[in-house]
mmCIF file of C-alpha atoms (C1' of nucleotides) in Angstrom:
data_model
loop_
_atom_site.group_PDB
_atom_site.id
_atom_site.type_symbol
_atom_site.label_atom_id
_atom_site.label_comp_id
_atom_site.label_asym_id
_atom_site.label_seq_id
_atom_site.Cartn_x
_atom_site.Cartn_y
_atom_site.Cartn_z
ATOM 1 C CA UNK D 1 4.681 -4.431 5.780
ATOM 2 C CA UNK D 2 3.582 -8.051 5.764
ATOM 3 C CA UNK D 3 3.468 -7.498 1.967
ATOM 4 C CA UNK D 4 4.519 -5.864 -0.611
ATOM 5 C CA UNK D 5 2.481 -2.909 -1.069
ATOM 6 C CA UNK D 6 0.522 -2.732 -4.502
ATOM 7 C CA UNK D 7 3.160 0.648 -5.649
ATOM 8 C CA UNK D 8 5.620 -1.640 -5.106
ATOM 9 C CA UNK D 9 4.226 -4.809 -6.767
ATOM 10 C CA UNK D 10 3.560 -3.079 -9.383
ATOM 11 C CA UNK D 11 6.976 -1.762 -9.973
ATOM 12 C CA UNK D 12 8.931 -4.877 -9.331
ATOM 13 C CA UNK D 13 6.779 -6.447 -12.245
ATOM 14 C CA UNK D 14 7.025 -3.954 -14.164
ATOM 15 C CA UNK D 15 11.276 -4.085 -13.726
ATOM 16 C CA UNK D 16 10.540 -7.922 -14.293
ATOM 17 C CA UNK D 17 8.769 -7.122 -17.492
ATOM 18 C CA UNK D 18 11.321 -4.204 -19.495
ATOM 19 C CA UNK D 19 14.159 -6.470 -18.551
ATOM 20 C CA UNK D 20 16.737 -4.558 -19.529
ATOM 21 C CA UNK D 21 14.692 -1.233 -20.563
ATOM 22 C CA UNK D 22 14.416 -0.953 -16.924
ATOM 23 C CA UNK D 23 14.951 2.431 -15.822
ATOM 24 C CA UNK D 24 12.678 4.902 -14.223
ATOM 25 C CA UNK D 25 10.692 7.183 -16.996
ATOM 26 C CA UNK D 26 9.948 3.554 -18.617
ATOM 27 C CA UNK D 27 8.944 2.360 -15.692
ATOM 28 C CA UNK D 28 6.900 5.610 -15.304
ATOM 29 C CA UNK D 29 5.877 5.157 -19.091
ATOM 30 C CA UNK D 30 4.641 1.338 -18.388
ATOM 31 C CA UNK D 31 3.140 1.808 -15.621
ATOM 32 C CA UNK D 32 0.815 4.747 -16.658
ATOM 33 C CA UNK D 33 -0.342 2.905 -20.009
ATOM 34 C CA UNK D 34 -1.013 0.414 -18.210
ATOM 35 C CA UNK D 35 -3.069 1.645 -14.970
ATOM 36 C CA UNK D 36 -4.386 4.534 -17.201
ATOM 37 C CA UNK D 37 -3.569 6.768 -14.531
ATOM 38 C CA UNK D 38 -1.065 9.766 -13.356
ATOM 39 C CA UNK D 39 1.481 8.650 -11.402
ATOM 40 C CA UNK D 40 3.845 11.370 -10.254
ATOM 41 C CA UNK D 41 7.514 11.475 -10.601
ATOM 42 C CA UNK D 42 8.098 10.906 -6.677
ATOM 43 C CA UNK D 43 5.260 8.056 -6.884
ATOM 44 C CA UNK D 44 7.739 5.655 -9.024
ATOM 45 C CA UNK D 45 11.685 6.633 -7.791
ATOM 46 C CA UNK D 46 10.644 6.424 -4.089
ATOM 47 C CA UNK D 47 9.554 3.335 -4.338
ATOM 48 C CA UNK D 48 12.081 1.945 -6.605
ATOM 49 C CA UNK D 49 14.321 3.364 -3.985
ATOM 50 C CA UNK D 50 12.867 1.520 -1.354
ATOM 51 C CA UNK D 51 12.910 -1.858 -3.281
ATOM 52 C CA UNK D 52 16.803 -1.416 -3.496
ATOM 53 C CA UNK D 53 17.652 -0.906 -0.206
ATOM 54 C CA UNK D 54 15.509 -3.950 0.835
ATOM 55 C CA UNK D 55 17.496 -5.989 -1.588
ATOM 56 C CA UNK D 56 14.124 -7.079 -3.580
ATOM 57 C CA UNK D 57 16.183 -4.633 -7.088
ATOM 58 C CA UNK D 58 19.157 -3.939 -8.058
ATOM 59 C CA UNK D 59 20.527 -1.074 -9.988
ATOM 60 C CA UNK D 60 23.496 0.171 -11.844
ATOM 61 C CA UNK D 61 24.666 3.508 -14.029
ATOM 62 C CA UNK D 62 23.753 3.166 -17.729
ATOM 63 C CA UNK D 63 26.348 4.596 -20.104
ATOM 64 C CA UNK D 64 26.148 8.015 -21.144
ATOM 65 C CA UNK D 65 24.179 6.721 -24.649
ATOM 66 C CA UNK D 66 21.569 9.245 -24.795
ATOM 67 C CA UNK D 67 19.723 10.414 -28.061
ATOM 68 C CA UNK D 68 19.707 14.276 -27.055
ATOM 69 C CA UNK D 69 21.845 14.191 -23.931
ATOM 70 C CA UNK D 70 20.738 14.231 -20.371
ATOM 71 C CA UNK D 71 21.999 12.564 -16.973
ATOM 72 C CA UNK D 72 22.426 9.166 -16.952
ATOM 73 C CA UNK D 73 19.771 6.078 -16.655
ATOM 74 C CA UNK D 74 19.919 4.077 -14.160
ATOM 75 C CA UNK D 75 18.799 0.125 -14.736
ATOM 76 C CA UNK D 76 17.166 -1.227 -12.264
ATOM 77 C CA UNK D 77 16.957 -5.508 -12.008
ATOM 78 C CA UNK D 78 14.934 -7.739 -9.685
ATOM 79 C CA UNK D 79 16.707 -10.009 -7.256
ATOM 80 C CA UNK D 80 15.871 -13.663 -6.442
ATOM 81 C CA UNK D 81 14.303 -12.219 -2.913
ATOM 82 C CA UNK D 82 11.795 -9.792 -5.481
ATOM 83 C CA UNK D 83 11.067 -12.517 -7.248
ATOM 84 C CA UNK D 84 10.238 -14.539 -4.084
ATOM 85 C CA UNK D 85 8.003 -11.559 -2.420
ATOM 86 C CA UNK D 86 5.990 -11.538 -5.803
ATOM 87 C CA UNK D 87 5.279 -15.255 -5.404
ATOM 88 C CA UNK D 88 4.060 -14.504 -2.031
ATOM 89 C CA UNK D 89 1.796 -12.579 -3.800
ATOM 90 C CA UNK D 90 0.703 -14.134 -5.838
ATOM 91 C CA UNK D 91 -0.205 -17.026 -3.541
ATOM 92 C CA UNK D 92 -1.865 -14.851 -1.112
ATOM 93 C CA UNK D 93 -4.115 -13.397 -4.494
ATOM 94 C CA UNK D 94 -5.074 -16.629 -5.496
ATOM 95 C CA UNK D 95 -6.262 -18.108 -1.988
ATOM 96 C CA UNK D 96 -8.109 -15.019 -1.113
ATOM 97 C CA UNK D 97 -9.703 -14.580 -4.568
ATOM 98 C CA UNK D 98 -10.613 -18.075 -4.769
ATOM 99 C CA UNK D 99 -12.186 -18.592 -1.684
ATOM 100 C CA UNK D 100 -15.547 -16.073 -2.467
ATOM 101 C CA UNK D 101 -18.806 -16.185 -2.695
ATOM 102 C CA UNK D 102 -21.524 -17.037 -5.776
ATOM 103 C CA UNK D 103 -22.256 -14.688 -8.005
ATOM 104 C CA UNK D 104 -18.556 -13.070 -7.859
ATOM 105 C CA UNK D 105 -16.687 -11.580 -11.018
ATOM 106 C CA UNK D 106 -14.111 -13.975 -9.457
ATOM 107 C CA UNK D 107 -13.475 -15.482 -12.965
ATOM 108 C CA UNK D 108 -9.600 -15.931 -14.454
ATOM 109 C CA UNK P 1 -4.608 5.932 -3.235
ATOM 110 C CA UNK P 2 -5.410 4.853 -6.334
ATOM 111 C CA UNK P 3 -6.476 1.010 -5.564
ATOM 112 C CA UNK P 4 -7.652 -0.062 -2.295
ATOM 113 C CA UNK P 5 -4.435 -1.177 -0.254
ATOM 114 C CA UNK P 6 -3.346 -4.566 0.774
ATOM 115 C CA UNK P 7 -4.821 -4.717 3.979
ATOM 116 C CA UNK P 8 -7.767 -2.842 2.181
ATOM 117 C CA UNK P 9 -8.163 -5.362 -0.249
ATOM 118 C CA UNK P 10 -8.083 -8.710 2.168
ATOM 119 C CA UNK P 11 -10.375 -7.069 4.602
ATOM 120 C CA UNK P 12 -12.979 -6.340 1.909
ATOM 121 C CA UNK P 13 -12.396 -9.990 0.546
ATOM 122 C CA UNK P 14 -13.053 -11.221 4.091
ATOM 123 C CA UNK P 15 -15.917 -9.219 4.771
ATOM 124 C CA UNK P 16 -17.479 -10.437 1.504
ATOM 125 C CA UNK P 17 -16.290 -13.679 1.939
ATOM 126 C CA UNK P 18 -17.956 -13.650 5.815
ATOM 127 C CA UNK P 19 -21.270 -12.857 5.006
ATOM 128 C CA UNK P 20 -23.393 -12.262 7.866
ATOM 129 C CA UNK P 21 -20.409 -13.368 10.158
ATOM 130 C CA UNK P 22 -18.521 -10.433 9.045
ATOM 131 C CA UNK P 23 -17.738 -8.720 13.093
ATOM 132 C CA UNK P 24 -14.229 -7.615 14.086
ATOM 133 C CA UNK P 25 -13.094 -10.534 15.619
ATOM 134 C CA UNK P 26 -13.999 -13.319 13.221
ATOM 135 C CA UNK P 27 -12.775 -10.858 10.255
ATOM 136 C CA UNK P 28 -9.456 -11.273 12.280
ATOM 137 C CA UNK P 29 -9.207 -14.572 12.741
ATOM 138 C CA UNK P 30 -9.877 -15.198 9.256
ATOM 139 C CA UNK P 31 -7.539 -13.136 8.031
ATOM 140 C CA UNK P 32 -4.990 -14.376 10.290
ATOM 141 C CA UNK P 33 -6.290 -17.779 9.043
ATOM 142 C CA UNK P 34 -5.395 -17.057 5.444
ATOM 143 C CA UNK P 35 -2.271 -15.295 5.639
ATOM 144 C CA UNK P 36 -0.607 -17.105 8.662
ATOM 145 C CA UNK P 37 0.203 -14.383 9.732
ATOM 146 C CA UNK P 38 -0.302 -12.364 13.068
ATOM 147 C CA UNK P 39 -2.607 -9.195 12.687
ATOM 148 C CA UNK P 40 -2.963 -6.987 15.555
ATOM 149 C CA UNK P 41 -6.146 -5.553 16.936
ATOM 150 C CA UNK P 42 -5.369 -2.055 15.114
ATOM 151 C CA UNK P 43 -4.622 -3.499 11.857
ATOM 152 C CA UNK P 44 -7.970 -4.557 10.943
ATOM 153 C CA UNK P 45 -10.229 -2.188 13.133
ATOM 154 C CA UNK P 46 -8.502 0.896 11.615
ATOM 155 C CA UNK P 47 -8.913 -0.072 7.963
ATOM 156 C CA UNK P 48 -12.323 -1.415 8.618
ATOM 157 C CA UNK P 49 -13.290 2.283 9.909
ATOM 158 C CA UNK P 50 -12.026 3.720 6.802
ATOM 159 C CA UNK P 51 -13.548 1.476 4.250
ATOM 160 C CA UNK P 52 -16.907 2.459 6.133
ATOM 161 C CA UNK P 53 -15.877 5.898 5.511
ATOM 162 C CA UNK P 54 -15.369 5.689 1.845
ATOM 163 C CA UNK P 55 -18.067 3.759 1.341
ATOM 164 C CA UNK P 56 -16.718 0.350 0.255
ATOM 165 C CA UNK P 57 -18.174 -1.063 3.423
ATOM 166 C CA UNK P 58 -21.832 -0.582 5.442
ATOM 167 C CA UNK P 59 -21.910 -1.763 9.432
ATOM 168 C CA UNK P 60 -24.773 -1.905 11.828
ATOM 169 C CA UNK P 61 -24.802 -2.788 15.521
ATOM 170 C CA UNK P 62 -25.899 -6.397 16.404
ATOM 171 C CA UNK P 63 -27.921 -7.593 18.634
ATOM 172 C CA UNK P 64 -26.771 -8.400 22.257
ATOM 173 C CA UNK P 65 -26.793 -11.951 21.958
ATOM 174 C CA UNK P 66 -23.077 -13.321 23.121
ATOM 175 C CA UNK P 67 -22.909 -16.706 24.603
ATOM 176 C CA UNK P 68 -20.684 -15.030 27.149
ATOM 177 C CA UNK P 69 -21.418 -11.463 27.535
ATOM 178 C CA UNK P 70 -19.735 -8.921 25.913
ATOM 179 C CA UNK P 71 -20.222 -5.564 23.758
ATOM 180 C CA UNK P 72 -21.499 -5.989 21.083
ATOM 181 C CA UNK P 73 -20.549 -6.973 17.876
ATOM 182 C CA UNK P 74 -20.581 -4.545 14.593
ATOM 183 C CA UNK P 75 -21.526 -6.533 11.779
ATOM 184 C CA UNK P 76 -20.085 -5.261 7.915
ATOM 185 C CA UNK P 77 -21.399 -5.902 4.666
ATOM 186 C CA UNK P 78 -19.855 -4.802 1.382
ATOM 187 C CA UNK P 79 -21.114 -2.394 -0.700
ATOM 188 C CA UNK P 80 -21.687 -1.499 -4.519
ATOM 189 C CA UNK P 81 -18.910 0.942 -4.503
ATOM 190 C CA UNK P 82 -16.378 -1.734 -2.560
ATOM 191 C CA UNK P 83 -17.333 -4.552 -5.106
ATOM 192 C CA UNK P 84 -16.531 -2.212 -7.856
ATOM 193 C CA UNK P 85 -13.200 -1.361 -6.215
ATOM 194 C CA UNK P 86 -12.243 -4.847 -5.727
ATOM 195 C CA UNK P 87 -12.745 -5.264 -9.451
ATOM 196 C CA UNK P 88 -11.226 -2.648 -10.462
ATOM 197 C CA UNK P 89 -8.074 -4.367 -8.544
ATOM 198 C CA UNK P 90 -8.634 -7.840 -10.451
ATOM 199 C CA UNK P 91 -8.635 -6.370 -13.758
ATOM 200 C CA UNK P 92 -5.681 -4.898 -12.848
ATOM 201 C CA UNK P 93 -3.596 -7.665 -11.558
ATOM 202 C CA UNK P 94 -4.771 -9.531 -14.905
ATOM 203 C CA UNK P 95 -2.907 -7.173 -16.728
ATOM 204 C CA UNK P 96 -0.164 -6.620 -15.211
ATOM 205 C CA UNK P 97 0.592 -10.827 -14.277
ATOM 206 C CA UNK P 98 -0.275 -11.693 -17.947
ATOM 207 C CA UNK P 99 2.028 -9.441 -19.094
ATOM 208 C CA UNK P 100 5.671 -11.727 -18.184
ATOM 209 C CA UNK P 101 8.652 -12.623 -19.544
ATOM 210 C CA UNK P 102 8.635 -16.218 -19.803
ATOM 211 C CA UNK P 103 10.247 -18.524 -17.294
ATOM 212 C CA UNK P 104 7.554 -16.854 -14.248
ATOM 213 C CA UNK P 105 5.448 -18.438 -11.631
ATOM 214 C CA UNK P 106 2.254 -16.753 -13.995
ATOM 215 C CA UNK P 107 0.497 -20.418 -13.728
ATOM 216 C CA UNK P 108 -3.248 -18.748 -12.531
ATOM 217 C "C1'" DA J 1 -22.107 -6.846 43.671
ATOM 218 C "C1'" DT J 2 -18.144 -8.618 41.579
ATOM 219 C "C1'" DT J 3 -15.672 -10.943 38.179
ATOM 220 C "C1'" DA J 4 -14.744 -12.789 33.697
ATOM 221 C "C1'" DA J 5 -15.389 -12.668 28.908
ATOM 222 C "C1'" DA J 6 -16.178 -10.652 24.302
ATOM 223 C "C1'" DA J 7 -15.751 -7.118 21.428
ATOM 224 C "C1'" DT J 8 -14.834 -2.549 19.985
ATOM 225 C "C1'" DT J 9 -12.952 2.090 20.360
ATOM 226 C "C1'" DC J 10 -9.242 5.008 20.789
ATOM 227 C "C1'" DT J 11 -4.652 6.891 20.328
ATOM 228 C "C1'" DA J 12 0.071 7.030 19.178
ATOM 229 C "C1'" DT J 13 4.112 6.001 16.210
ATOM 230 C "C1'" DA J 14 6.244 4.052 12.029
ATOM 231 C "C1'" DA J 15 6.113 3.346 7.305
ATOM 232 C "C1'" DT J 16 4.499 4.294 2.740
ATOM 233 C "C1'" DA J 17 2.256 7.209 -0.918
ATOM 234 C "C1'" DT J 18 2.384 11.086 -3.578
ATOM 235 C "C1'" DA J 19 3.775 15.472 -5.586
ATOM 236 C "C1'" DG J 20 6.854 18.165 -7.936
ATOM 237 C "C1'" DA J 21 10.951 21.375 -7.554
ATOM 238 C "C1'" DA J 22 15.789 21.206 -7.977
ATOM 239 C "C1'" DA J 23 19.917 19.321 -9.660
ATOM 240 C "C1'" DA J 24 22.903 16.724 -12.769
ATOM 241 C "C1'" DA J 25 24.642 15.423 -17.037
ATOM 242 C "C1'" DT J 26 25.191 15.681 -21.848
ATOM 243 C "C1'" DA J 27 24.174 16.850 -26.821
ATOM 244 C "C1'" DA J 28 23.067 20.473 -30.011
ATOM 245 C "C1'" DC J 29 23.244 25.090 -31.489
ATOM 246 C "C1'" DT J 30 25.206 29.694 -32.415
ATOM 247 C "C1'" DA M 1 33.765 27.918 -26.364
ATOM 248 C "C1'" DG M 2 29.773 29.100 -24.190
ATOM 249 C "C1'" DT M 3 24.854 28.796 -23.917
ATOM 250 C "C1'" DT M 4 20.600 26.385 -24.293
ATOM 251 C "C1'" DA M 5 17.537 22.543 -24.544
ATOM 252 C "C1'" DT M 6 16.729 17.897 -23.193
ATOM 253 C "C1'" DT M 7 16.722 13.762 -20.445
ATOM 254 C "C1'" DT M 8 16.765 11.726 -16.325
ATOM 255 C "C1'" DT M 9 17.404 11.342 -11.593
ATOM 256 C "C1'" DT M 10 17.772 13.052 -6.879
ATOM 257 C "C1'" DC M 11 15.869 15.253 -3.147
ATOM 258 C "C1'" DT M 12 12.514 16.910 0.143
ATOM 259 C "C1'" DA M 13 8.155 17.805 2.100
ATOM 260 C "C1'" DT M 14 3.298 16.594 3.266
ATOM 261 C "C1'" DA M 15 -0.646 13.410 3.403
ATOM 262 C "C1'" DT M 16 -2.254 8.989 4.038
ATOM 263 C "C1'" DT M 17 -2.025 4.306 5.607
ATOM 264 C "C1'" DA M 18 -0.064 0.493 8.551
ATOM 265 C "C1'" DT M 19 0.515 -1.364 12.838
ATOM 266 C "C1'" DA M 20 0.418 -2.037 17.797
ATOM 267 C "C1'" DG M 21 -1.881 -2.576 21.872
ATOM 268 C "C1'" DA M 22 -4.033 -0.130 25.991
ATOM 269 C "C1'" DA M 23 -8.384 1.369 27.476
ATOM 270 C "C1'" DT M 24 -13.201 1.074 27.453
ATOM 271 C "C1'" DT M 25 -17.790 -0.879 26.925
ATOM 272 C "C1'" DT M 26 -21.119 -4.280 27.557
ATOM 273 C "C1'" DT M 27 -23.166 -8.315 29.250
ATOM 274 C "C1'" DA M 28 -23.325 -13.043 31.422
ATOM 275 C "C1'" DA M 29 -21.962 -15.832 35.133
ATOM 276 C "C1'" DT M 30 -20.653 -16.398 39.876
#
DNA sequence: ATTAAAATTCTATAATATAGAAAAATAACT
DNA sequence: AGTTATTTTTCTATATTATAGAATTTTAAT
């Protein structure tokens, strides 16, 4: 990919954004208020996954702390090279976006 | 998918953005223009074919009038249905790049 | 006729998206 | 103590999209 894919943008800003509530059913939780859409169980953790092992997250074990027990969270945090690829981003967004016709909704 | 991909999304932009120039070729060199980056043959003729087949894109055949000779060219224009897509994608990325801790590259 | 140029079409493989069942881990209940 | 309910992640399989470039088509120039 010569970018991050929009899953996977989405993610790492939504990791950047829970700070340290970062772990996967808030993830899931943010990311579905906020897209007002399903997104399936597989449809967060293999991405998150795949941001790891390219280095753009890191995660590590939460401490069994839970309300009403259940396996351990894992917190996920993004790396200097995340927040790079997001910059990308957004750089790419705003020379595309800017660059458009007339009558566009191109406004913000 | 539930927004338009990357390579969805800057190929729509282009396309818009092209106007009556908007043919395979000059779609890929502005694209490679833009991004700096190297786009192969595939990578723009494949998602152009599907954007025509969701209807996000309409094509016609052009005329045969290369300086050179040639086949000829397959001109795009962008539809209702890919306009409202490509908003849907903005309103999007508002919300989610507003929505940062503090110390981020949100300037935009 | 033959060659060169311009552009698209086609096809194959790699990577990513998406879904949800299964497993793991722990607290609460009897 | 053992069983059950709950929370969360891990795992695995299929569909879709990304990416590359060879092959083909078409026409102008030689």
């Amino acid at each position: 990919m010569k970018y991050l894919s929009r899953p996977e943008e989405l993610i790492l800003l939504t990791v950047w954004k829970l700070k340290d509530e970062a772990y996967g059913v808030q993830i899931r939780k943010y990311v579905q208020k906020m897209t007002g859409k399903y997104w399936s169980i597989g449809s967060i953790y293999v991405p998150l996954d795949r941001l790891e092992n390219k280095g753009f997250l890191e995660s590590e074990k939460g401490e069994a702390t839970s309300e009403r027990g259940g396996k351990s969270k894992r917190y996920y945090r993004i790396t200097q090279e995340g927040l790079d690829q997001l910059e990308a981003l957004q750089e790419i967004h705003k020379k595309f976006w800017q660059d458009l016709p007339d009558a566009s909704f191109k406004k913000s």
